[in-house]
mmCIF file with all atom_site columns, C-alpha atoms in Angstrom:
data_model
loop_
_atom_site.group_PDB
_atom_site.id
_atom_site.type_symbol
_atom_site.label_atom_id
_atom_site.label_alt_id
_atom_site.label_comp_id
_atom_site.label_asym_id
_atom_site.label_entity_id
_atom_site.label_seq_id
_atom_site.pdbx_PDB_ins_code
_atom_site.Cartn_x
_atom_site.Cartn_y
_atom_site.Cartn_z
_atom_site.occupancy
_atom_site.B_iso_or_equiv
_atom_site.pdbx_formal_charge
_atom_site.auth_seq_id
_atom_site.auth_comp_id
_atom_site.auth_asym_id
_atom_site.auth_atom_id
_atom_site.pdbx_PDB_model_num
ATOM 1  C CA . UNK N 1 1  ? 80.215  -131.534 53.204 1.00 0.00 ? 32  UNK N CA 1
ATOM 2  C CA . UNK N 1 2  ? 81.925  -134.231 51.145 1.00 0.00 ? 33  UNK N CA 1
ATOM 3  C CA . UNK N 1 3  ? 80.426  -137.262 49.546 1.00 0.00 ? 34  UNK N CA 1
ATOM 4  C CA . UNK N 1 4  ? 79.938  -140.583 51.347 1.00 0.00 ? 35  UNK N CA 1
ATOM 5  C CA . UNK N 1 5  ? 81.377  -143.881 50.223 1.00 0.00 ? 36  UNK N CA 1
ATOM 6  C CA . UNK N 1 6  ? 78.946  -146.644 49.282 1.00 0.00 ? 37  UNK N CA 1
ATOM 7  C CA . UNK N 1 7  ? 81.559  -149.417 49.356 1.00 0.00 ? 38  UNK N CA 1
ATOM 8  C CA . UNK N 1 8  ? 84.881  -150.147 51.028 1.00 0.00 ? 39  UNK N CA 1
ATOM 9  C CA . UNK N 1 9  ? 87.830  -148.600 49.205 1.00 0.00 ? 40  UNK N CA 1
ATOM 10 C CA . UNK N 1 10 ? 91.511  -149.576 49.409 1.00 0.00 ? 41  UNK N CA 1
ATOM 11 C CA . UNK N 1 11 ? 93.943  -146.957 48.145 1.00 0.00 ? 42  UNK N CA 1
ATOM 12 C CA . UNK N 1 12 ? 97.249  -145.248 48.748 1.00 0.00 ? 43  UNK N CA 1
ATOM 13 C CA . UNK N 1 13 ? 97.036  -141.765 50.290 1.00 0.00 ? 44  UNK N CA 1
ATOM 14 C CA . UNK N 1 14 ? 98.105  -139.323 47.570 1.00 0.00 ? 45  UNK N CA 1
ATOM 15 C CA . UNK N 1 15 ? 100.428 -137.317 49.884 1.00 0.00 ? 46  UNK N CA 1
ATOM 16 C CA . UNK N 1 16 ? 101.686 -139.725 52.563 1.00 0.00 ? 47  UNK N CA 1
ATOM 17 C CA . UNK N 1 17 ? 101.614 -142.891 50.385 1.00 0.00 ? 48  UNK N CA 1
ATOM 18 C CA . UNK N 1 18 ? 100.126 -144.722 53.348 1.00 0.00 ? 49  UNK N CA 1
ATOM 19 C CA . UNK N 1 19 ? 97.719  -147.607 52.610 1.00 0.00 ? 50  UNK N CA 1
ATOM 20 C CA . UNK N 1 20 ? 94.153  -146.573 53.462 1.00 0.00 ? 51  UNK N CA 1
ATOM 21 C CA . UNK N 1 21 ? 91.096  -148.767 53.904 1.00 0.00 ? 52  UNK N CA 1
ATOM 22 C CA . UNK N 1 22 ? 87.957  -146.641 53.887 1.00 0.00 ? 53  UNK N CA 1
ATOM 23 C CA . UNK N 1 23 ? 84.626  -148.141 54.971 1.00 0.00 ? 54  UNK N CA 1
ATOM 24 C CA . UNK N 1 24 ? 81.114  -147.567 53.549 1.00 0.00 ? 55  UNK N CA 1
ATOM 25 C CA . UNK N 1 25 ? 79.537  -144.414 54.984 1.00 0.00 ? 56  UNK N CA 1
ATOM 26 C CA . UNK N 1 26 ? 82.858  -142.620 55.519 1.00 0.00 ? 57  UNK N CA 1
ATOM 27 C CA . UNK N 1 27 ? 83.417  -139.127 54.109 1.00 0.00 ? 58  UNK N CA 1
ATOM 28 C CA . UNK N 1 28 ? 87.088  -138.909 53.060 1.00 0.00 ? 59  UNK N CA 1
ATOM 29 C CA . UNK N 1 29 ? 89.136  -135.702 52.876 1.00 0.00 ? 60  UNK N CA 1
ATOM 30 C CA . UNK N 1 30 ? 89.079  -133.869 49.539 1.00 0.00 ? 61  UNK N CA 1
ATOM 31 C CA . UNK N 1 31 ? 92.585  -134.949 48.502 1.00 0.00 ? 62  UNK N CA 1
ATOM 32 C CA . UNK N 1 32 ? 91.737  -138.609 49.202 1.00 0.00 ? 63  UNK N CA 1
ATOM 33 C CA . UNK N 1 33 ? 88.314  -138.285 47.517 1.00 0.00 ? 64  UNK N CA 1
ATOM 34 C CA . UNK N 1 34 ? 89.975  -137.046 44.329 1.00 0.00 ? 65  UNK N CA 1
ATOM 35 C CA . UNK N 1 35 ? 92.034  -140.264 44.207 1.00 0.00 ? 66  UNK N CA 1
ATOM 36 C CA . UNK N 1 36 ? 88.842  -142.400 44.193 1.00 0.00 ? 67  UNK N CA 1
ATOM 37 C CA . UNK N 1 37 ? 87.903  -142.492 40.526 1.00 0.00 ? 68  UNK N CA 1
ATOM 38 C CA . UNK N 1 38 ? 85.386  -145.361 40.481 1.00 0.00 ? 69  UNK N CA 1
ATOM 39 C CA . UNK N 1 39 ? 81.879  -143.818 40.385 1.00 0.00 ? 70  UNK N CA 1
ATOM 40 C CA . UNK N 1 40 ? 80.374  -146.974 41.936 1.00 0.00 ? 71  UNK N CA 1
ATOM 41 C CA . UNK N 1 41 ? 82.338  -146.307 45.130 1.00 0.00 ? 72  UNK N CA 1
ATOM 42 C CA . UNK N 1 42 ? 80.144  -143.284 45.920 1.00 0.00 ? 73  UNK N CA 1
ATOM 43 C CA . UNK N 1 43 ? 76.595  -143.126 47.286 1.00 0.00 ? 74  UNK N CA 1
ATOM 44 C CA . UNK N 1 44 ? 73.963  -141.729 44.976 1.00 0.00 ? 75  UNK N CA 1
ATOM 45 C CA . UNK N 1 45 ? 71.929  -138.670 45.944 1.00 0.00 ? 76  UNK N CA 1
ATOM 46 C CA . UNK N 1 46 ? 68.977  -140.956 46.755 1.00 0.00 ? 77  UNK N CA 1
ATOM 47 C CA . UNK N 1 47 ? 71.078  -143.053 49.166 1.00 0.00 ? 78  UNK N CA 1
ATOM 48 C CA . UNK N 1 48 ? 72.436  -139.914 50.831 1.00 0.00 ? 79  UNK N CA 1
ATOM 49 C CA . UNK N 1 49 ? 68.891  -138.571 51.383 1.00 0.00 ? 80  UNK N CA 1
ATOM 50 C CA . UNK N 1 50 ? 67.872  -141.887 52.980 1.00 0.00 ? 81  UNK N CA 1
ATOM 51 C CA . UNK N 1 51 ? 70.879  -141.779 55.311 1.00 0.00 ? 82  UNK N CA 1
ATOM 52 C CA . UNK N 1 52 ? 70.007  -138.246 56.463 1.00 0.00 ? 83  UNK N CA 1
ATOM 53 C CA . UNK N 1 53 ? 66.431  -139.302 57.239 1.00 0.00 ? 84  UNK N CA 1
ATOM 54 C CA . UNK N 1 54 ? 67.635  -142.288 59.255 1.00 0.00 ? 85  UNK N CA 1
ATOM 55 C CA . UNK N 1 55 ? 70.063  -140.141 61.279 1.00 0.00 ? 86  UNK N CA 1
ATOM 56 C CA . UNK N 1 56 ? 67.406  -137.553 62.195 1.00 0.00 ? 87  UNK N CA 1
ATOM 57 C CA . UNK N 1 57 ? 65.917  -138.395 65.612 1.00 0.00 ? 88  UNK N CA 1
ATOM 58 C CA . UNK N 1 58 ? 62.137  -138.409 65.994 1.00 0.00 ? 89  UNK N CA 1
ATOM 59 C CA . UNK N 1 59 ? 60.833  -135.214 67.592 1.00 0.00 ? 90  UNK N CA 1
ATOM 60 C CA . UNK N 1 60 ? 58.096  -136.882 69.638 1.00 0.00 ? 91  UNK N CA 1
ATOM 61 C CA . UNK N 1 61 ? 58.371  -139.775 72.051 1.00 0.00 ? 92  UNK N CA 1
ATOM 62 C CA . UNK N 1 62 ? 56.477  -142.733 70.525 1.00 0.00 ? 93  UNK N CA 1
ATOM 63 C CA . UNK N 1 63 ? 55.350  -143.800 74.003 1.00 0.00 ? 94  UNK N CA 1
ATOM 64 C CA . UNK N 1 64 ? 55.250  -147.315 75.415 1.00 0.00 ? 95  UNK N CA 1
ATOM 65 C CA . UNK N 1 65 ? 55.135  -150.308 73.148 1.00 0.00 ? 96  UNK N CA 1
ATOM 66 C CA . UNK N 1 66 ? 51.664  -151.787 72.642 1.00 0.00 ? 97  UNK N CA 1
ATOM 67 C CA . UNK N 1 67 ? 50.758  -154.844 74.682 1.00 0.00 ? 98  UNK N CA 1
ATOM 68 C CA . UNK N 1 68 ? 50.869  -158.123 72.734 1.00 0.00 ? 99  UNK N CA 1
ATOM 69 C CA . UNK N 1 69 ? 47.493  -159.653 72.027 1.00 0.00 ? 100 UNK N CA 1
ATOM 70 C CA . UNK N 1 70 ? 46.619  -162.518 74.374 1.00 0.00 ? 101 UNK N CA 1
ATOM 71 C CA . UNK N 1 71 ? 46.707  -166.025 72.992 1.00 0.00 ? 102 UNK N CA 1
ATOM 72 C CA . UNK N 1 72 ? 43.212  -167.568 73.060 1.00 0.00 ? 103 UNK N CA 1
ATOM 73 C CA . UNK N 1 73 ? 42.821  -170.504 75.422 1.00 0.00 ? 104 UNK N CA 1
ATOM 74 C CA . UNK N 1 74 ? 41.072  -173.514 73.976 1.00 0.00 ? 105 UNK N CA 1
ATOM 75 C CA . UNK N 1 75 ? 39.415  -176.166 76.086 1.00 0.00 ? 106 UNK N CA 1
ATOM 76 C CA . UNK N 1 76 ? 40.982  -179.556 75.779 1.00 0.00 ? 107 UNK N CA 1
ATOM 77 C CA . UNK N 1 77 ? 38.718  -182.323 74.508 1.00 0.00 ? 108 UNK N CA 1
ATOM 78 C CA . UNK N 1 78 ? 39.366  -185.743 76.002 1.00 0.00 ? 109 UNK N CA 1
ATOM 79 C CA . UNK N 1 79 ? 40.676  -188.304 73.595 1.00 0.00 ? 110 UNK N CA 1
ATOM 80 C CA . UNK N 1 80 ? 37.964  -190.769 72.516 1.00 0.00 ? 111 UNK N CA 1
ATOM 81 C CA . UNK N 1 81 ? 40.376  -193.687 72.942 1.00 0.00 ? 112 UNK N CA 1
ATOM 82 C CA . UNK N 1 82 ? 40.817  -192.871 76.648 1.00 0.00 ? 113 UNK N CA 1
ATOM 83 C CA . UNK N 1 83 ? 37.148  -193.505 77.561 1.00 0.00 ? 114 UNK N CA 1
ATOM 84 C CA . UNK N 1 84 ? 37.058  -197.261 76.809 1.00 0.00 ? 115 UNK N CA 1
ATOM 85 C CA . UNK N 1 85 ? 40.231  -197.812 78.810 1.00 0.00 ? 116 UNK N CA 1
ATOM 86 C CA . UNK N 1 86 ? 38.682  -196.146 81.855 1.00 0.00 ? 117 UNK N CA 1
ATOM 87 C CA . UNK N 1 87 ? 35.552  -198.340 81.554 1.00 0.00 ? 118 UNK N CA 1
ATOM 88 C CA . UNK N 1 88 ? 37.651  -201.476 81.219 1.00 0.00 ? 119 UNK N CA 1
ATOM 89 C CA . UNK N 1 89 ? 39.477  -200.668 84.427 1.00 0.00 ? 120 UNK N CA 1
ATOM 90 C CA . UNK N 1 90 ? 36.215  -200.062 86.216 1.00 0.00 ? 121 UNK N CA 1
ATOM 91 C CA . UNK N 1 91 ? 34.890  -203.494 85.113 1.00 0.00 ? 122 UNK N CA 1
ATOM 92 C CA . UNK N 1 92 ? 37.988  -205.256 86.319 1.00 0.00 ? 123 UNK N CA 1
ATOM 93 C CA . UNK N 1 93 ? 37.696  -203.619 89.709 1.00 0.00 ? 124 UNK N CA 1
ATOM 94 C CA . UNK N 1 94 ? 34.071  -204.732 90.094 1.00 0.00 ? 125 UNK N CA 1
ATOM 95 C CA . UNK N 1 95 ? 34.719  -208.303 88.897 1.00 0.00 ? 126 UNK N CA 1
ATOM 96 C CA . UNK N 1 96 ? 37.306  -208.973 91.587 1.00 0.00 ? 127 UNK N CA 1
#
């Protein structure tokens, strides 16, 4: 298996002289890989190991997602400024 690219690479194919644009994660053919001389273009062994772990599917089904915790309900406290207004209305009604 060839090496994977870590970055996008623009180059001319060594045999066909066609312009190539290779994307990160691609594994180019050996003849094209030899034309890529910048070492920063390639993934390191650590990055390659991480990619393999991410591609491996989990062997067991994780099951259903856990239920979200319920949001606690708080009782609403009446606004203190509302009480005098209610009393004032009651007085007006009795005065008339």
